[in-house]
Tab-separated table of C-alpha atoms in Angstrom:
chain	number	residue	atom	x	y	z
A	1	UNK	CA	20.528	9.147	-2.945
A	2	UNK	CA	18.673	8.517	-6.102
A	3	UNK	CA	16.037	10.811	-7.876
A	4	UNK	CA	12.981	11.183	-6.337
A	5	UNK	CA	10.320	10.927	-9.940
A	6	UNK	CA	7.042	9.353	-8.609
A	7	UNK	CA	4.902	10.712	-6.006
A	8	UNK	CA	1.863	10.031	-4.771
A	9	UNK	CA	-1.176	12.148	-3.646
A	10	UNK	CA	-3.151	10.416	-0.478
A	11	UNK	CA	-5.663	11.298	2.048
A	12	UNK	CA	-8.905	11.455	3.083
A	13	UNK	CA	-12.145	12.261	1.473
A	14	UNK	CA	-12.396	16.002	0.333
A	15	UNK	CA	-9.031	17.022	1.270
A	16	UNK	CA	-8.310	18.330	-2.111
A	17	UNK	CA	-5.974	15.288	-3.729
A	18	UNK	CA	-7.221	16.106	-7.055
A	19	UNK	CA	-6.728	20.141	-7.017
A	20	UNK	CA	-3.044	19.359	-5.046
A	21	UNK	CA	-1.988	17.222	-7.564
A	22	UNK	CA	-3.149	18.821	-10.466
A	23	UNK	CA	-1.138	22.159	-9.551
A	24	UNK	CA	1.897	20.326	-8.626
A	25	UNK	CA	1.855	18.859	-12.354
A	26	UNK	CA	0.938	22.465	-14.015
A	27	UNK	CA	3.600	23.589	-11.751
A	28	UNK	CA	6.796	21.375	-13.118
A	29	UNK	CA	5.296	21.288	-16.626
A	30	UNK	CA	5.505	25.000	-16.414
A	31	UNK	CA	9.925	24.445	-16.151
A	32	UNK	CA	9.795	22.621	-18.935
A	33	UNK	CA	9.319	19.358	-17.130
A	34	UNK	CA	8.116	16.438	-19.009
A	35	UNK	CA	4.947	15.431	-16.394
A	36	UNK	CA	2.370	12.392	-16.307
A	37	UNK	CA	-0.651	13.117	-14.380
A	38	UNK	CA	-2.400	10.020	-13.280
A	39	UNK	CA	-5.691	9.693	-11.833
A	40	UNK	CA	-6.277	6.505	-10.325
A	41	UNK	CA	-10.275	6.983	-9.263
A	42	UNK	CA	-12.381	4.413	-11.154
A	43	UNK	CA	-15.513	4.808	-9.154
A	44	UNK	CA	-15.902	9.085	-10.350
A	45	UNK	CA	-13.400	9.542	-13.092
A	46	UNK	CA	-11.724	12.321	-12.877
A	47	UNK	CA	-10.766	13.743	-16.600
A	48	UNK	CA	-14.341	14.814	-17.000
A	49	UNK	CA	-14.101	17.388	-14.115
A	50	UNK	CA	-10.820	18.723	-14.614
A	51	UNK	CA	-10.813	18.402	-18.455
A	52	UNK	CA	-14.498	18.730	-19.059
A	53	UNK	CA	-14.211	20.421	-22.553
A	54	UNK	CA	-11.068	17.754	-23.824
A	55	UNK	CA	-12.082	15.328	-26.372
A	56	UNK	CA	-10.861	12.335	-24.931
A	57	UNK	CA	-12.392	9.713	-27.917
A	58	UNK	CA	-11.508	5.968	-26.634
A	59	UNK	CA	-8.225	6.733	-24.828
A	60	UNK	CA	-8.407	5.610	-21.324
A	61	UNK	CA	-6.521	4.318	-17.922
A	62	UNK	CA	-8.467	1.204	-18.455
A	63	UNK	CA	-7.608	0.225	-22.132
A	64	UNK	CA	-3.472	0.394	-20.369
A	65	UNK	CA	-4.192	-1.827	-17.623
A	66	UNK	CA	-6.491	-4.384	-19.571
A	67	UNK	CA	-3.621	-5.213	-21.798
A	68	UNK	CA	-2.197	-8.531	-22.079
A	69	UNK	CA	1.365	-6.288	-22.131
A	70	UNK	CA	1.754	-2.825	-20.769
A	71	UNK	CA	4.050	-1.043	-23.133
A	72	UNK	CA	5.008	2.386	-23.854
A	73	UNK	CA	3.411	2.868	-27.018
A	74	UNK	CA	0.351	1.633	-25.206
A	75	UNK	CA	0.399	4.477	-22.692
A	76	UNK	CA	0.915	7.218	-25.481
A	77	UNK	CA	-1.980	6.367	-27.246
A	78	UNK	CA	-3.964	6.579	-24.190
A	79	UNK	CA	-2.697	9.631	-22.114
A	80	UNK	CA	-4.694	13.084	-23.058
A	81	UNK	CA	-2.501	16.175	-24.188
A	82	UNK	CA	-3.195	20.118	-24.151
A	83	UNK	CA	-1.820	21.835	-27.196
A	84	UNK	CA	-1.244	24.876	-25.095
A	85	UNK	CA	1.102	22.951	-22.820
A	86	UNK	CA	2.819	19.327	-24.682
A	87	UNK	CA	4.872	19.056	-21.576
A	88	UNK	CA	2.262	18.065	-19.714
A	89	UNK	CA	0.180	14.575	-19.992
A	90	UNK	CA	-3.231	13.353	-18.471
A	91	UNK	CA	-4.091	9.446	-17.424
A	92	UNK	CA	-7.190	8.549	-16.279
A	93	UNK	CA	-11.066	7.176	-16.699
A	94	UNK	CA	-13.069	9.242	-18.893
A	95	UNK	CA	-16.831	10.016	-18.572
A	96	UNK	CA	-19.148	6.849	-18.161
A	97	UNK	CA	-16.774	4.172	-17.359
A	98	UNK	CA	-16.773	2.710	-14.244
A	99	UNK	CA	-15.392	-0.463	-12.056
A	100	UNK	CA	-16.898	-2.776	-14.985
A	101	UNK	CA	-16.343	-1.027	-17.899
A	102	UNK	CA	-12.581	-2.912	-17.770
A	103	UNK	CA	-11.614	-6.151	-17.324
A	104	UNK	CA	-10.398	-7.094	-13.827
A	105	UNK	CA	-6.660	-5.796	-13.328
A	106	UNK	CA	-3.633	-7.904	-10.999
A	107	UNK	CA	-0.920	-6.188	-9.188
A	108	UNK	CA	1.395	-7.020	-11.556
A	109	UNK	CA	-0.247	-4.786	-14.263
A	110	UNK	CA	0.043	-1.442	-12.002
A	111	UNK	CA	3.165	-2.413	-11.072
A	112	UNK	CA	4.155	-2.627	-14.747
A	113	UNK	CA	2.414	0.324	-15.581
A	114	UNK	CA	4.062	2.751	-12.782
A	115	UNK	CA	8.044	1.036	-14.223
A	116	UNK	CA	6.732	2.431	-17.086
A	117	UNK	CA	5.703	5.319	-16.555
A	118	UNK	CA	9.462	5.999	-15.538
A	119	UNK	CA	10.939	5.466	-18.809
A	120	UNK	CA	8.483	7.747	-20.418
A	121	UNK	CA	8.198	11.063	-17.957
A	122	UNK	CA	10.647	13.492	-15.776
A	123	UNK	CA	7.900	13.379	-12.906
A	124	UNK	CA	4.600	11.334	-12.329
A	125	UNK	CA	2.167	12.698	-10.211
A	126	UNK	CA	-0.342	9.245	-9.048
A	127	UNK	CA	-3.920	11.211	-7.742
A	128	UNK	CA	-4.990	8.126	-5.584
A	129	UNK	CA	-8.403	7.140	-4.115
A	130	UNK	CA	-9.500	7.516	-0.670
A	131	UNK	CA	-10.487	3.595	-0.924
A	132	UNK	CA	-7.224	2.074	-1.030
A	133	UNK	CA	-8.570	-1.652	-0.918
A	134	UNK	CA	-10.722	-1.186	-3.152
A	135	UNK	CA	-7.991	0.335	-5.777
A	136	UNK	CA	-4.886	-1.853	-6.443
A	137	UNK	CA	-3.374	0.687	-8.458
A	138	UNK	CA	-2.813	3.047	-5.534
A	139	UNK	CA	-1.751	0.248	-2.996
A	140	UNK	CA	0.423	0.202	-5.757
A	141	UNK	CA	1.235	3.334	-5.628
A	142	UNK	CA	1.599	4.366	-2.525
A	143	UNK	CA	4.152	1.026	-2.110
A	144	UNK	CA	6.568	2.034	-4.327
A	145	UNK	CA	6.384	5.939	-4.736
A	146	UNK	CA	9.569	7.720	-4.066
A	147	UNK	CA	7.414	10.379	-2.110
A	148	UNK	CA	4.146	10.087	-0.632
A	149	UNK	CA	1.839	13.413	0.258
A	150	UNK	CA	-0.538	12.610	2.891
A	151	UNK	CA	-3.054	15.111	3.037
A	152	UNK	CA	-5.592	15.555	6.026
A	153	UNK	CA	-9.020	17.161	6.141
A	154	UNK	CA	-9.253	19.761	9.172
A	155	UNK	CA	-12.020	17.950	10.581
A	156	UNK	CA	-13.068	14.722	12.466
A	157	UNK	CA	-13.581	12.906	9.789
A	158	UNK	CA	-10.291	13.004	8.815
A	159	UNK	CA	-8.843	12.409	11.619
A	160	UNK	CA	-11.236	9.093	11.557
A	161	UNK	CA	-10.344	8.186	8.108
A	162	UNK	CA	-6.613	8.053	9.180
A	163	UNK	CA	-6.899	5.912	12.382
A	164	UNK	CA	-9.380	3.395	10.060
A	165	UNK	CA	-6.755	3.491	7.005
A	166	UNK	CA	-3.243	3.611	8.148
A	167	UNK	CA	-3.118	0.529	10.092
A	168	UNK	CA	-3.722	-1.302	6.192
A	169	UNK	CA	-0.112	0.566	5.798
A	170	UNK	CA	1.865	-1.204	8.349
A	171	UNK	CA	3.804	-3.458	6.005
A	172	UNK	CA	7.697	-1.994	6.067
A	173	UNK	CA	6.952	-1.666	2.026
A	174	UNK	CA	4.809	1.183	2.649
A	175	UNK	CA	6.818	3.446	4.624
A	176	UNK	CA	4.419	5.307	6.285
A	177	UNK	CA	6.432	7.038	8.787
A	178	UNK	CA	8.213	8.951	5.655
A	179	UNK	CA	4.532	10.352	4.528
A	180	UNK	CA	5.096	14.259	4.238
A	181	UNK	CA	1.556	15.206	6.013
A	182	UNK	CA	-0.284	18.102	5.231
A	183	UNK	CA	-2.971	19.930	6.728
A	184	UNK	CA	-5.362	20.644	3.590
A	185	UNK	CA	-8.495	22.479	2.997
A	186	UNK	CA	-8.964	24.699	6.373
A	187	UNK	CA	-10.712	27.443	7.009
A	188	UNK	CA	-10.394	29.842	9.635
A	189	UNK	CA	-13.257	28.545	11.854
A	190	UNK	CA	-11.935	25.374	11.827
A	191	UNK	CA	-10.138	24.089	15.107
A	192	UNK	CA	-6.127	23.719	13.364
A	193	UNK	CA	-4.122	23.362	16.296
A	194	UNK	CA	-6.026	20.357	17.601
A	195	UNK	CA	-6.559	18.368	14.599
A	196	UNK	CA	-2.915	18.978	13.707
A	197	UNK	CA	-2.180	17.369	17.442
A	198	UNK	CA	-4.516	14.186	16.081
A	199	UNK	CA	-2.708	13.852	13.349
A	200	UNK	CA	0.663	14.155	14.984
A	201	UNK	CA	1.709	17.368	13.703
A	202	UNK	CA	1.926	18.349	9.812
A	203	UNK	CA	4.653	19.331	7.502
A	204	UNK	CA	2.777	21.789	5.549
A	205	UNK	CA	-0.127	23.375	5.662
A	206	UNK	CA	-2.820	24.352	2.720
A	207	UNK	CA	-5.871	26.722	3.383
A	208	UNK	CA	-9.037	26.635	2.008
A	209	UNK	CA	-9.131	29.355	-1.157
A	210	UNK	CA	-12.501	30.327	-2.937
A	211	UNK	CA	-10.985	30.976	-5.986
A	212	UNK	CA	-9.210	27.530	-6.236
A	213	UNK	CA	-12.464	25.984	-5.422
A	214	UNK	CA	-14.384	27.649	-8.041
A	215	UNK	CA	-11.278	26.357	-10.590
A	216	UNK	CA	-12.116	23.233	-9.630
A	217	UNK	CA	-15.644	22.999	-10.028
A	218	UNK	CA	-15.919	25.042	-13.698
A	219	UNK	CA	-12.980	22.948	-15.306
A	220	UNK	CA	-9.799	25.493	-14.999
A	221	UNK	CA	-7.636	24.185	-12.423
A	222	UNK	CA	-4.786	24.941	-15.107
A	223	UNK	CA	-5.319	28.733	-14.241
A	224	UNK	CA	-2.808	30.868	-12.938
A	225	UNK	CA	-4.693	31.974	-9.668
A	226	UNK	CA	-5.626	36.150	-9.417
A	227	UNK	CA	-6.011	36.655	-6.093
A	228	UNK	CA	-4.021	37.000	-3.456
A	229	UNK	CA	-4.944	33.830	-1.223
A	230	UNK	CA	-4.474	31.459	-4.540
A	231	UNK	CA	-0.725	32.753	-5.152
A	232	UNK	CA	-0.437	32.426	-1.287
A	233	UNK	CA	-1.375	28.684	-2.068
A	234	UNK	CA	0.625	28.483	-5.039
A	235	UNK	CA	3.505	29.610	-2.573
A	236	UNK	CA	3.076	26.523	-0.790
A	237	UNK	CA	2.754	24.264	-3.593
A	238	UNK	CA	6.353	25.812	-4.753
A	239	UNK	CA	7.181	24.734	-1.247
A	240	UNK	CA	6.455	21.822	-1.276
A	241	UNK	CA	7.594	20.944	-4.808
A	242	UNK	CA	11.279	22.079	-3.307
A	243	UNK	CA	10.865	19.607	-0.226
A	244	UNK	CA	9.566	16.987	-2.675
A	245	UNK	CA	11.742	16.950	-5.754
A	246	UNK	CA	14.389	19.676	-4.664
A	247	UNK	CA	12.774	21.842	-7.649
């Protein structure tokens, strides 16, 4: 069995892709683990909330997928790096741009851009959109990553989101029988065992934490968590890093 390098972060509307895939990253960049982070959202970019302090100047998703030839020297000068941690590298829309800020993009061009992607990194981490048609680079994504996480809301909205979107999955290509599903973002009100039964059961499970919450919306989702419910969650991520990419 090959490596398993690219995975990709899926689900439904406030199930916490962003914050999951974000610690995964921090998480393997921390072993010395050379990481690409990529944000696929072009409708709310997402550098501006988890980097909101990072000079990002010109360098953008959009300028790589625009170009009449996707190379790696083209991705360098694009991706956004912390001088605290050089193992790790950000991809993604900064603040302002928007659907129309970029040329039109084919198939081809995310394809390219993913094949590249494995030259240049140990890991790539793809943070998809909710709105798969409307997003060719996570069709993309989710076609041809060597893992998919599928994450599910606790909530009937999820459970509505899934039973709308997974039927657009039921080309062989996508695989979506080999999703590893999670139940993401519950509380302790919320009704587990039954939405877990909607979904068909889960392979992990990721609570609700305050503190990661609060990371999220001031900008330090980088943080080593203090309390004792975020390095429960970090737990799991470790978890599910093992079941992922065996590290």
């Amino acid at each position: 069995m090959y490596n398993k390098q690219i995975l990709a972060v899926w689900g439904s509307p406030a199930s916490g892709k962003t914050l999951t895939g974000v610690k995964l990253a921090n998480m393997l960049s921390q072993k010395k683990k050379d990481v690409v982070l990529l944000f696929c959202d072009p409708f709310v970019p997402v550098i501006p909330v988890i980097l909101p302090y990072l000079e990002t100047g010109n360098r953008s998703l959009g300028n790589v997928l625009s170009s009449a030839e996707i190379t790696q020297d083209r991705i360098f000068s694009n991706c956004l790096t912390l001088k605290k941690n050089s193992y790790l590298a950000f991809l993604g829309y900064h603040k302002g741009e928007n659907v129309f800020t970029y040329p039109a993009y084919t198939k081809s061009a995310a394809t390219d851009l993913l094949i590249q992607l494995r030259h240049i990194a140990d890991y790539v981490i793809i943070d998809c959109t909710s709105h798969i048609t409307a997003d060719i680079l996570s069709t993309v994504a989710l076609e041809i990553a060597d893992a998919v996480l599928r994450l599910g809301s606790c909530d009937l909205k999820g459970v509505s989101y899934f039973a709308s979107q997974l039927p657009l999955l039921f080309e062989r290509r996508f695989n979506p029988d080999r999703h590893i599903k999670i139940l993401s973002n519950f509380r302790s009100s919320h009704p587990k065992a039954e939405i877990r039964e909607c979904y068909g059961g889960t392979d992990f499970e990721l609570p609700y934490v305050a503190e990661l919450e609060e990371q999220y919306r001031t900008g330090r989702l980088l943080e080593v968590p203090a309390t004792k419910e975020g390095r429960r969650f970090e737990d799991a991520m470790r978890a599910v890093l093992k079941e992922v990419f065996n590290e």
